[in-house]
Tab-separated table of C-alpha atoms and ligand atoms in Angstrom:
chain	number	residue	atom	x	y	z
A	1	UNK	CA	-15.754	-5.681	-7.999
A	2	UNK	CA	-17.970	-6.479	-5.024
A	3	UNK	CA	-18.087	-3.311	-3.002
A	4	UNK	CA	-20.937	-3.322	-0.481
A	5	UNK	CA	-22.862	-0.125	0.072
A	6	UNK	CA	-25.437	0.619	2.718
A	7	UNK	CA	-27.416	3.770	2.023
A	8	UNK	CA	-29.604	5.205	4.765
A	9	UNK	CA	-30.176	1.704	6.131
A	10	UNK	CA	-32.503	1.459	9.109
A	11	UNK	CA	-34.079	-1.405	11.006
A	12	UNK	CA	-36.831	-1.591	13.553
A	13	UNK	CA	-38.369	-4.626	15.187
A	14	UNK	CA	-41.909	-3.498	16.006
A	15	UNK	CA	-41.516	-0.369	18.104
A	16	UNK	CA	-37.839	-0.937	18.784
A	17	UNK	CA	-35.473	0.980	16.552
A	18	UNK	CA	-32.287	-1.075	16.389
A	19	UNK	CA	-30.525	0.797	13.589
A	20	UNK	CA	-31.648	4.406	13.123
A	21	UNK	CA	-29.845	5.357	9.894
A	22	UNK	CA	-26.513	4.088	8.593
A	23	UNK	CA	-24.457	4.982	5.534
A	24	UNK	CA	-21.458	2.750	5.031
A	25	UNK	CA	-19.208	1.516	2.235
A	26	UNK	CA	-17.309	-1.751	2.572
A	27	UNK	CA	-14.571	-1.617	-0.036
A	28	UNK	CA	-13.991	-4.353	-2.594
A	29	UNK	CA	-11.425	-6.961	-1.598
A	30	UNK	CA	-11.052	-5.646	1.935
A	31	UNK	CA	-12.032	-6.924	5.357
A	32	UNK	CA	-14.444	-4.638	7.168
A	33	UNK	CA	-14.946	-5.499	10.823
A	34	UNK	CA	-18.154	-4.471	12.589
A	35	UNK	CA	-17.116	-4.010	16.207
A	36	UNK	CA	-19.223	-3.089	19.195
A	37	UNK	CA	-20.739	-4.317	22.448
A	38	UNK	CA	-23.471	-6.924	22.668
A	39	UNK	CA	-26.788	-5.767	21.278
A	40	UNK	CA	-25.426	-2.825	19.261
A	41	UNK	CA	-26.812	-4.212	15.993
A	42	UNK	CA	-23.803	-5.934	14.382
A	43	UNK	CA	-25.579	-9.164	13.472
A	44	UNK	CA	-28.658	-7.284	12.317
A	45	UNK	CA	-26.512	-5.239	9.930
A	46	UNK	CA	-24.787	-8.368	8.622
A	47	UNK	CA	-28.078	-10.191	8.202
A	48	UNK	CA	-29.450	-7.317	6.139
A	49	UNK	CA	-26.456	-7.622	3.791
A	50	UNK	CA	-27.044	-11.380	3.567
A	51	UNK	CA	-30.756	-10.915	2.936
A	52	UNK	CA	-31.819	-12.784	6.074
A	53	UNK	CA	-33.369	-9.610	7.485
A	54	UNK	CA	-35.311	-6.967	5.568
A	55	UNK	CA	-34.300	-3.334	6.113
A	56	UNK	CA	-37.044	-1.013	7.362
A	57	UNK	CA	-35.616	1.660	5.067
A	58	UNK	CA	-32.677	2.355	2.786
A	59	UNK	CA	-30.702	0.386	0.227
A	60	UNK	CA	-28.277	-2.532	0.268
A	61	UNK	CA	-26.066	-2.638	-2.823
A	62	UNK	CA	-23.475	-5.266	-3.714
A	63	UNK	CA	-21.253	-4.492	-6.698
A	64	UNK	CA	-23.566	-1.590	-7.484
A	65	UNK	CA	-26.631	-3.827	-7.754
A	66	UNK	CA	-29.655	-3.079	-5.566
A	67	UNK	CA	-30.171	-6.178	-3.397
A	68	UNK	CA	-33.224	-5.301	-1.319
A	69	UNK	CA	-35.480	-7.692	-3.234
A	70	UNK	CA	-32.865	-10.305	-4.145
A	71	UNK	CA	-33.175	-13.578	-2.175
A	72	UNK	CA	-30.195	-14.578	0.007
A	73	UNK	CA	-29.167	-17.434	-2.286
A	74	UNK	CA	-28.728	-15.046	-5.230
A	75	UNK	CA	-26.610	-12.432	-3.469
A	76	UNK	CA	-23.257	-14.182	-3.965
A	77	UNK	CA	-22.543	-14.099	-0.234
A	78	UNK	CA	-21.031	-16.930	1.812
A	79	UNK	CA	-22.009	-16.997	5.466
A	80	UNK	CA	-19.869	-18.293	8.299
A	81	UNK	CA	-21.541	-18.337	11.692
A	82	UNK	CA	-20.596	-19.286	15.207
A	83	UNK	CA	-22.746	-22.396	15.101
A	84	UNK	CA	-21.467	-24.222	12.078
A	85	UNK	CA	-23.829	-27.038	11.228
A	86	UNK	CA	-22.079	-29.797	9.319
A	87	UNK	CA	-23.981	-32.837	8.073
A	88	UNK	CA	-23.055	-35.473	10.681
A	89	UNK	CA	-23.540	-38.483	8.382
A	90	UNK	CA	-21.506	-37.027	5.530
A	91	UNK	CA	-17.719	-37.130	5.348
A	92	UNK	CA	-15.664	-33.954	5.147
A	93	UNK	CA	-15.423	-34.485	1.388
A	94	UNK	CA	-19.213	-34.830	1.069
A	95	UNK	CA	-19.809	-31.835	3.318
A	96	UNK	CA	-17.483	-29.699	1.204
A	97	UNK	CA	-18.988	-30.898	-2.072
A	98	UNK	CA	-22.586	-30.424	-0.946
A	99	UNK	CA	-23.155	-26.870	-2.275
A	100	UNK	CA	-21.701	-27.924	-5.646
A	101	UNK	CA	-23.922	-31.022	-5.781
A	102	UNK	CA	-26.949	-28.819	-5.119
A	103	UNK	CA	-25.804	-26.553	-7.968
A	104	UNK	CA	-25.534	-29.646	-10.231
A	105	UNK	CA	-21.833	-29.196	-10.873
A	106	UNK	CA	-20.201	-32.225	-12.591
A	107	UNK	CA	-18.576	-34.904	-10.408
A	108	UNK	CA	-15.132	-34.207	-11.878
A	109	UNK	CA	-15.452	-30.500	-11.184
A	110	UNK	CA	-16.709	-31.223	-7.645
A	111	UNK	CA	-13.652	-33.353	-6.955
A	112	UNK	CA	-11.277	-30.729	-8.353
A	113	UNK	CA	-12.830	-27.945	-6.227
A	114	UNK	CA	-12.905	-30.057	-3.057
A	115	UNK	CA	-9.233	-30.996	-3.455
A	116	UNK	CA	-8.280	-27.369	-4.008
A	117	UNK	CA	-10.217	-26.039	-1.008
A	118	UNK	CA	-8.991	-28.884	1.207
A	119	UNK	CA	-5.448	-27.968	0.224
A	120	UNK	CA	-5.969	-24.310	1.095
A	121	UNK	CA	-7.481	-25.104	4.495
A	122	UNK	CA	-5.144	-28.013	5.265
A	123	UNK	CA	-8.006	-30.482	5.354
A	124	UNK	CA	-6.607	-32.953	2.806
A	125	UNK	CA	-5.717	-35.681	5.373
A	126	UNK	CA	-9.183	-35.374	6.914
A	127	UNK	CA	-11.343	-35.693	3.800
A	128	UNK	CA	-12.689	-39.154	4.630
A	129	UNK	CA	-13.495	-38.464	8.274
A	130	UNK	CA	-16.902	-37.656	9.709
A	131	UNK	CA	-17.513	-34.409	11.650
A	132	UNK	CA	-17.582	-36.260	14.995
A	133	UNK	CA	-13.995	-37.342	14.325
A	134	UNK	CA	-12.798	-33.723	14.048
A	135	UNK	CA	-11.749	-31.114	16.576
A	136	UNK	CA	-13.771	-27.908	16.918
A	137	UNK	CA	-11.254	-25.960	14.869
A	138	UNK	CA	-11.181	-28.564	12.109
A	139	UNK	CA	-14.979	-28.509	11.962
A	140	UNK	CA	-14.942	-24.748	11.704
A	141	UNK	CA	-12.479	-24.993	8.809
A	142	UNK	CA	-14.771	-27.456	7.032
A	143	UNK	CA	-17.641	-25.023	7.529
A	144	UNK	CA	-15.506	-22.253	6.059
A	145	UNK	CA	-14.492	-24.469	3.163
A	146	UNK	CA	-18.124	-25.244	2.440
A	147	UNK	CA	-18.845	-21.513	2.397
A	148	UNK	CA	-15.857	-20.857	0.128
A	149	UNK	CA	-16.374	-23.619	-2.381
A	150	UNK	CA	-18.725	-21.716	-4.643
A	151	UNK	CA	-16.178	-18.899	-4.871
A	152	UNK	CA	-18.400	-16.197	-3.458
A	153	UNK	CA	-17.487	-12.577	-4.004
A	154	UNK	CA	-18.515	-11.692	-0.469
A	155	UNK	CA	-17.816	-13.419	2.843
A	156	UNK	CA	-19.989	-12.605	5.831
A	157	UNK	CA	-18.678	-13.798	9.198
A	158	UNK	CA	-20.677	-13.545	12.419
A	159	UNK	CA	-18.386	-14.232	15.384
A	160	UNK	CA	-17.136	-17.440	13.774
A	161	UNK	CA	-14.489	-18.065	16.413
A	162	UNK	CA	-16.268	-17.342	19.669
A	163	UNK	CA	-17.030	-21.007	20.459
A	164	UNK	CA	-13.391	-22.037	20.270
A	165	UNK	CA	-10.683	-22.111	22.895
A	166	UNK	CA	-8.160	-19.289	22.931
A	167	UNK	CA	-5.296	-21.064	21.201
A	168	UNK	CA	-7.480	-22.245	18.367
A	169	UNK	CA	-9.079	-18.845	18.078
A	170	UNK	CA	-5.697	-17.216	17.550
A	171	UNK	CA	-4.678	-19.831	14.990
A	172	UNK	CA	-7.911	-19.639	13.013
A	173	UNK	CA	-7.825	-15.852	13.143
A	174	UNK	CA	-4.485	-15.976	11.319
A	175	UNK	CA	-5.955	-18.598	8.996
A	176	UNK	CA	-8.834	-16.309	8.071
A	177	UNK	CA	-6.464	-13.361	7.597
A	178	UNK	CA	-4.284	-15.467	5.294
A	179	UNK	CA	-7.276	-16.785	3.404
A	180	UNK	CA	-8.677	-13.310	2.915
A	181	UNK	CA	-5.361	-12.083	1.540
A	182	UNK	CA	-5.256	-14.969	-0.951
A	183	UNK	CA	-8.890	-14.767	-2.032
A	184	UNK	CA	-9.096	-10.976	-2.138
A	185	UNK	CA	-12.845	-11.309	-1.580
A	186	UNK	CA	-14.834	-8.604	0.144
A	187	UNK	CA	-15.459	-9.611	3.741
A	188	UNK	CA	-17.590	-8.313	6.571
A	189	UNK	CA	-16.630	-9.702	9.950
A	190	UNK	CA	-18.719	-9.217	13.082
A	191	UNK	CA	-17.072	-9.381	16.489
A	192	UNK	CA	-17.122	-7.777	19.914
A	193	UNK	CA	-13.471	-8.718	20.437
A	194	UNK	CA	-11.249	-5.754	19.748
A	195	UNK	CA	-8.088	-7.896	19.379
A	196	UNK	CA	-9.796	-9.884	16.657
A	197	UNK	CA	-10.829	-6.632	14.991
A	198	UNK	CA	-7.337	-5.153	15.200
A	199	UNK	CA	-5.670	-8.253	13.673
A	200	UNK	CA	-8.149	-8.910	10.862
A	201	UNK	CA	-9.475	-5.589	9.679
A	202	UNK	CA	-8.503	-3.309	6.861
A	203	UNK	CA	-11.321	-1.115	8.111
A	204	UNK	CA	-13.051	-1.179	11.497
A	205	UNK	CA	-16.541	0.200	12.030
A	206	UNK	CA	-17.206	0.858	15.713
A	207	UNK	CA	-20.918	0.649	16.503
A	208	UNK	CA	-22.865	1.699	19.552
A	209	UNK	CA	-26.639	1.371	19.852
A	210	UNK	CA	-27.045	1.035	16.101
A	211	UNK	CA	-24.983	4.119	15.304
A	212	UNK	CA	-21.522	4.412	13.818
A	213	UNK	CA	-19.051	5.931	16.281
A	214	UNK	CA	-16.034	5.844	13.962
A	215	UNK	CA	-14.770	4.194	10.791
A	216	UNK	CA	-11.057	3.786	10.159
A	217	UNK	CA	-8.034	1.541	9.948
A	218	UNK	CA	-7.009	-0.250	13.164
A	219	UNK	CA	-4.126	2.175	13.691
A	220	UNK	CA	-6.274	5.249	13.077
A	221	UNK	CA	-8.704	4.101	15.742
A	222	UNK	CA	-5.883	3.345	18.156
A	223	UNK	CA	-4.021	6.596	17.572
A	224	UNK	CA	-6.893	8.998	16.926
A	225	UNK	CA	-10.097	7.791	18.564
A	226	UNK	CA	-12.909	10.166	17.636
A	227	UNK	CA	-14.526	9.988	21.055
A	228	UNK	CA	-14.368	8.486	24.527
A	229	UNK	CA	-16.321	5.394	23.548
A	230	UNK	CA	-13.861	4.413	20.801
A	231	UNK	CA	-10.880	5.288	23.007
A	232	UNK	CA	-12.228	2.956	25.681
A	233	UNK	CA	-13.134	0.153	23.290
A	234	UNK	CA	-9.890	-0.055	21.281
A	235	UNK	CA	-6.627	-1.138	22.897
A	236	UNK	CA	-5.703	-3.549	25.696
A	237	UNK	CA	-5.275	-2.783	28.475
A	238	UNK	CA	-7.952	-0.136	28.425
A	239	UNK	CA	-6.819	3.488	28.027
A	240	UNK	CA	-6.261	5.450	31.281
A	241	UNK	CA	-8.719	8.295	31.683
A	242	UNK	CA	-8.699	11.107	34.236
A	243	UNK	CA	-11.048	14.009	34.883
A	244	UNK	CA	-9.844	17.508	34.106
A	245	UNK	CA	-10.917	20.225	36.552
A	246	UNK	CA	-9.457	23.202	34.753
A	247	UNK	CA	-8.126	23.707	31.246
A	248	UNK	CA	-6.562	27.047	30.347
A	249	UNK	CA	-4.498	28.101	27.369
A	250	UNK	CA	-1.272	29.970	28.141
A	251	UNK	CA	1.654	31.307	26.126
A	252	UNK	CA	3.543	28.007	26.158
A	253	UNK	CA	0.609	25.700	25.619
A	254	UNK	CA	-2.170	24.605	27.933
A	255	UNK	CA	-2.336	24.409	31.699
A	256	UNK	CA	-4.493	21.581	33.029
A	257	UNK	CA	-5.558	20.705	36.516
A	258	UNK	CA	-6.420	17.008	36.704
A	259	UNK	CA	-8.564	15.339	39.327
A	260	UNK	CA	-11.609	16.417	41.272
A	261	UNK	CA	-12.271	19.016	43.935
A	262	UNK	CA	-10.339	17.086	46.606
A	263	UNK	CA	-7.345	15.776	44.651
A	264	UNK	CA	-5.701	17.984	42.077
A	265	UNK	CA	-2.600	17.466	39.980
A	266	UNK	CA	-1.171	20.186	37.733
A	267	UNK	CA	0.007	19.332	34.228
A	268	UNK	CA	1.420	21.669	31.636
A	269	UNK	CA	1.368	20.451	28.041
A	270	UNK	CA	3.074	22.199	25.104
A	271	UNK	CA	-0.080	21.815	23.023
A	272	UNK	CA	-2.745	24.161	21.762
A	273	UNK	CA	-6.151	22.534	22.282
A	274	UNK	CA	-9.009	23.304	19.924
A	275	UNK	CA	-11.641	23.224	22.630
A	276	UNK	CA	-11.971	22.633	26.312
A	277	UNK	CA	-10.909	19.252	27.647
A	278	UNK	CA	-12.822	17.664	30.525
A	279	UNK	CA	-11.100	14.267	30.265
A	280	UNK	CA	-7.495	13.356	29.505
A	281	UNK	CA	-6.297	9.906	28.441
A	282	UNK	CA	-3.118	7.977	27.754
A	283	UNK	CA	-2.368	4.324	27.160
A	284	UNK	CA	-0.356	2.135	29.522
A	285	UNK	CA	2.328	1.502	26.915
A	286	UNK	CA	2.816	5.220	26.309
A	287	UNK	CA	3.705	6.293	29.831
A	288	UNK	CA	7.087	5.596	31.363
A	289	UNK	CA	8.054	5.708	35.011
A	290	UNK	CA	11.135	7.894	35.337
A	291	UNK	CA	12.695	11.133	34.214
A	292	UNK	CA	11.379	12.711	31.012
A	293	UNK	CA	13.191	12.728	27.691
A	294	UNK	CA	13.335	16.166	26.000
A	295	UNK	CA	9.845	17.318	25.057
A	296	UNK	CA	8.032	14.841	27.312
A	297	UNK	CA	5.628	16.008	29.989
A	298	UNK	CA	5.675	14.785	33.577
A	299	UNK	CA	2.590	13.651	35.434
A	300	UNK	CA	3.117	13.230	39.148
A	301	UNK	CA	0.825	10.685	40.783
A	302	UNK	CA	0.574	10.593	44.546
A	303	UNK	CA	-0.633	7.837	46.893
A	304	UNK	CA	-0.062	5.020	44.418
A	305	UNK	CA	-0.751	1.475	45.474
A	306	UNK	CA	-0.409	-1.687	43.369
A	307	UNK	CA	-3.715	-3.524	42.993
A	308	UNK	CA	-2.640	-6.299	40.623
A	309	UNK	CA	0.145	-7.289	38.274
A	310	UNK	CA	-0.710	-8.884	34.960
A	311	UNK	CA	2.296	-10.948	33.973
A	312	UNK	CA	2.578	-11.646	30.230
A	313	UNK	CA	6.072	-13.078	30.143
A	314	UNK	CA	7.811	-10.551	27.910
A	315	UNK	CA	6.179	-7.693	29.799
A	316	UNK	CA	3.846	-7.045	32.678
A	317	UNK	CA	1.090	-4.553	33.332
A	318	UNK	CA	0.666	-3.009	36.738
A	319	UNK	CA	-2.818	-1.966	37.869
A	320	UNK	CA	-2.684	0.866	40.382
A	321	UNK	CA	-4.825	3.037	42.569
A	322	UNK	CA	-3.648	6.653	42.778
A	323	UNK	CA	-4.842	10.017	44.064
A	324	UNK	CA	-6.273	10.650	40.577
A	325	UNK	CA	-8.045	7.318	40.278
A	326	UNK	CA	-7.204	3.872	38.958
A	327	UNK	CA	-4.771	3.348	36.106
A	328	UNK	CA	-2.620	0.738	34.427
A	329	UNK	CA	1.054	1.055	33.493
A	330	UNK	CA	3.574	-0.999	31.628
A	331	UNK	CA	5.593	-2.384	34.515
A	332	UNK	CA	9.260	-1.398	34.683
A	333	UNK	CA	10.342	-4.739	36.146
A	334	UNK	CA	9.041	-8.294	36.085
A	335	UNK	CA	7.183	-8.193	39.383
A	336	UNK	CA	6.807	-4.600	40.473
A	337	UNK	CA	5.115	-3.430	43.642
A	338	UNK	CA	4.738	0.237	42.825
A	339	UNK	CA	3.711	2.596	45.589
A	340	UNK	CA	3.978	6.156	46.852
A	341	UNK	CA	4.573	8.993	44.399
A	342	UNK	CA	5.258	8.049	40.786
A	343	UNK	CA	6.527	10.394	38.093
A	344	UNK	CA	5.242	9.426	34.666
A	345	UNK	CA	6.896	10.711	31.517
A	346	UNK	CA	4.648	10.918	28.474
A	347	UNK	CA	5.175	12.331	24.980
A	348	UNK	CA	2.586	15.099	24.465
A	349	UNK	CA	1.401	13.511	21.206
A	350	UNK	CA	0.407	10.378	23.162
A	351	UNK	CA	-2.122	12.336	25.206
A	352	UNK	CA	-5.777	12.256	24.233
A	353	UNK	CA	-8.250	14.964	25.193
A	354	UNK	CA	-12.032	14.769	25.290
A	355	UNK	CA	-14.668	17.439	25.792
A	356	UNK	CA	-17.787	17.329	27.972
A	357	UNK	CA	-19.774	15.851	25.046
A	358	UNK	CA	-17.192	12.993	24.873
A	359	UNK	CA	-15.763	14.051	21.501
A	360	UNK	CA	-11.994	14.111	20.942
A	361	UNK	CA	-10.478	17.593	21.279
A	362	UNK	CA	-7.852	18.131	18.577
A	363	UNK	CA	-4.491	19.450	19.617
A	364	UNK	CA	-1.419	20.835	17.896
A	365	UNK	CA	2.143	21.055	19.104
A	366	UNK	CA	3.554	24.395	20.154
A	367	UNK	CA	7.249	24.570	19.361
A	368	UNK	CA	9.415	26.388	21.893
A	369	UNK	CA	10.622	29.675	20.375
A	370	UNK	CA	14.425	29.819	20.476
B	1	ATP	N1	-36.086	-10.531	15.800
B	1	ATP	C1	-35.890	-9.559	16.711
B	1	ATP	N2	-36.928	-9.000	17.359
B	1	ATP	C2	-36.761	-8.013	18.261
B	1	ATP	N3	-35.574	-7.488	18.601
B	1	ATP	C3	-34.499	-8.000	18.009
B	1	ATP	C4	-34.584	-9.056	17.031
B	1	ATP	N4	-33.332	-9.342	16.611
B	1	ATP	C5	-32.512	-8.517	17.287
B	1	ATP	N5	-33.194	-7.711	18.118
B	1	ATP	C6	-32.618	-6.658	18.994
B	1	ATP	O1	-31.823	-5.818	18.201
B	1	ATP	C7	-30.663	-5.412	18.894
B	1	ATP	C8	-29.436	-5.733	18.075
B	1	ATP	O2	-29.295	-7.117	17.962
B	1	ATP	P1	-28.071	-7.806	17.239
B	1	ATP	O3	-28.288	-9.271	17.243
B	1	ATP	O4	-27.877	-7.160	15.909
B	1	ATP	O5	-26.867	-7.397	18.210
B	1	ATP	P2	-25.334	-7.777	18.147
B	1	ATP	O6	-24.584	-6.504	18.073
B	1	ATP	O7	-25.094	-8.780	17.086
B	1	ATP	O8	-25.101	-8.410	19.605
B	1	ATP	P3	-24.230	-9.695	20.071
B	1	ATP	O9	-22.809	-9.226	20.170
B	1	ATP	O10	-24.807	-9.990	21.433
B	1	ATP	O11	-24.452	-10.799	19.077
B	1	ATP	C9	-30.708	-6.097	20.242
B	1	ATP	O12	-31.147	-5.189	21.194
B	1	ATP	C10	-31.701	-7.228	20.028
B	1	ATP	O13	-32.366	-7.525	21.224
B	2	MG	MG1	-24.578	-10.822	17.113
């Protein structure tokens, strides 16, 4: 068991408070991703778990044990960073074996461990090469192997893939996911890339300015963002958001007037809202151009004009300007030039509502009375 617990953790650098007060549990054997924009405190949090940074207050516990005064080397954590430093004059085999040699493990045992790790990471044919004879991705795998070789209970990753090209990043991301499933070690993975977070995480922690905005599974964050910040951060393309001018409950649900003082679009939704919405949102992939299926609501957008088409091969996204503001839709055809008035059909449960304080407004379906 290597659950990681942060209790009332805070961090300040001089006068600057970077992390005010965080409570967080990172479950044993799961991948927790710390996700947030640059400067929000992800690396600082990770470094406090590793012991490379001292908390200003609070407790770090690994497997129940208080770690605040335990040196980094005794915490049982393996670190994988963006800038992997391999020993240039050592072969892959010697690089992998290095931590074991330092720990005075027998030569036979070193060889057995190196062969096993090399097998797992598909490095076996490369064992006698030097780092300069490897590609960036191969080097990163050696660095990961070196971190893994002492069988740590905890893996700490700080943007390990951000130096690599896209194709390699996608491949190594799957590699890490596979490795984590096999090892069943507890992992904390720092990234600002939401796709990386969505593919790797059991649990995502969204951070902003040193505070936790939401903790949940990738799908929970996608389907039920707790606030505007999370809604905007999770999902590509970015969620469409429109201002709500008026929001009134009526017998069949809620009547909304979207837009601003000059442009207004009525929308009736068969939902009871638990609060007043000032912003409404829906994702590109959840709106359809065309007539509604039973139960769907219709949003009529005037003065549409195509700004750009993002062609992805199997589908395309269309970026539009409309009377309500800019939005993005899943394109109905390969190369659409949408314009004029568009009628969007959306299932009511795909709509997201937010109040003036940016929190999600909960809603419940109102069934039509027969
Ligand atoms: N040693 C330090 N002294 C002063 N301020 C620091 C120090 N280390 C970090 N900070 C500040 O703390 C904040 C959080 O930094 P941190 O490195 O944790 O961010 P991050 O979320 O990892 O960002 P990025 O995605 O850019 O790596 C930043 O505003 C940074 O400037
Ligand atoms: Mg960082």
